[in-house]
GROMACS .gro file of C-alpha atoms in nm:
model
   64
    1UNK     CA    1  -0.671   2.448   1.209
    2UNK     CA    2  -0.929   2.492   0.954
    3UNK     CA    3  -1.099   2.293   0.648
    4UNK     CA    4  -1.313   2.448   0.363
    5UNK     CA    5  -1.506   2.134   0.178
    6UNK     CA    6  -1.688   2.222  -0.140
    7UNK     CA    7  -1.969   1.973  -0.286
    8UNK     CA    8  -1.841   1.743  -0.034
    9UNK     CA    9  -1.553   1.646  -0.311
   10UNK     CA   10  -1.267   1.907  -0.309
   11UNK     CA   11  -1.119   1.940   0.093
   12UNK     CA   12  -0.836   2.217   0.172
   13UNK     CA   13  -0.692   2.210   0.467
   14UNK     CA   14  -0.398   2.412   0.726
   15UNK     CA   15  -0.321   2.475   1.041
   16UNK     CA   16  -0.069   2.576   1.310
   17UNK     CA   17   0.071   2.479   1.631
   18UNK     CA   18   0.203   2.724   1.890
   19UNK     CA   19   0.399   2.645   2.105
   20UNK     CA   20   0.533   2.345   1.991
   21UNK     CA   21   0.944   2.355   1.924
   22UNK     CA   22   0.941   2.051   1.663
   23UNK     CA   23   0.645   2.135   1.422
   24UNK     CA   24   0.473   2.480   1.330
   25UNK     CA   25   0.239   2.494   1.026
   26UNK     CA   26   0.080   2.254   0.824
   27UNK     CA   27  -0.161   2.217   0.504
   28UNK     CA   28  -0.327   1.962   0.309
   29UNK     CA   29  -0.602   1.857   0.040
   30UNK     CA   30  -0.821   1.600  -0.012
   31UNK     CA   31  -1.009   1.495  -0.357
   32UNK     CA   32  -1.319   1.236  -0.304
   33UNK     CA   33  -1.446   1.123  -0.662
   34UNK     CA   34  -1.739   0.894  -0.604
   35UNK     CA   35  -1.771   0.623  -0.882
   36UNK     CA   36  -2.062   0.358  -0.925
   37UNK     CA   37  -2.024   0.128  -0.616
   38UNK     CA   38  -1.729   0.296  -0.432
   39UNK     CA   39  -1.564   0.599  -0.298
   40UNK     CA   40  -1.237   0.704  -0.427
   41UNK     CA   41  -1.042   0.946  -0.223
   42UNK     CA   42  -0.666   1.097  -0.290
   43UNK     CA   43  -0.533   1.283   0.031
   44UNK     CA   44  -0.226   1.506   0.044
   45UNK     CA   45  -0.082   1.682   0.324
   46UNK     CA   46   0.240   1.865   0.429
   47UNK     CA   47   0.390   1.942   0.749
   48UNK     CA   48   0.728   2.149   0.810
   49UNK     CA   49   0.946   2.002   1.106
   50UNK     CA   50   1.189   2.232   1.237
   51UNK     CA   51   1.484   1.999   1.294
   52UNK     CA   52   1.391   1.686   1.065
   53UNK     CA   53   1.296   1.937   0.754
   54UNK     CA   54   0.947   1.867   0.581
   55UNK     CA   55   0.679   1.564   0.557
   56UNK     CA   56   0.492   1.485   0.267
   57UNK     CA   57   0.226   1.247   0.303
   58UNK     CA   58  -0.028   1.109   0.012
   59UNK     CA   59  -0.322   0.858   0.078
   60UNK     CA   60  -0.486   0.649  -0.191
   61UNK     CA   61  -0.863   0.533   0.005
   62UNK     CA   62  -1.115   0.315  -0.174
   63UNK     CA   63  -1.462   0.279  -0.006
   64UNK     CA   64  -1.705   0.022  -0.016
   0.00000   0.00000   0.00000
């Protein structure tokens, strides 16, 4: 897989299994907005399952 980060706020993000019967490829992005005493992060990926169909997932992440 790979990941390409710019300004260490904007994260893109895919990849591929071989191999595998279940899963094959897979992407994602990430969004990291600092604010005055915390981090604030919004995540997003999707993978495509062969049999189950595809997985969205979204993460909400506040630092300290």
């Amino acid at each position: 897989g790979l990941e390409y980060v710019w300004n260490k706020i904007l994260f893109i993000r895919g990849g591929y299994k071989f191999n595998v019967d279940e899963q094959d490829y897979s992407f994602g992005a990430g969004l990291n907005v600092p604010i005055s005493i915390a981090e604030f992060t919004l995540d997003y990926s999707f993978s495509n399952f062969q049999r189950l169909g595809s997985a969205h997932r979204f993460s909400i992440i506040l630092g300290f």
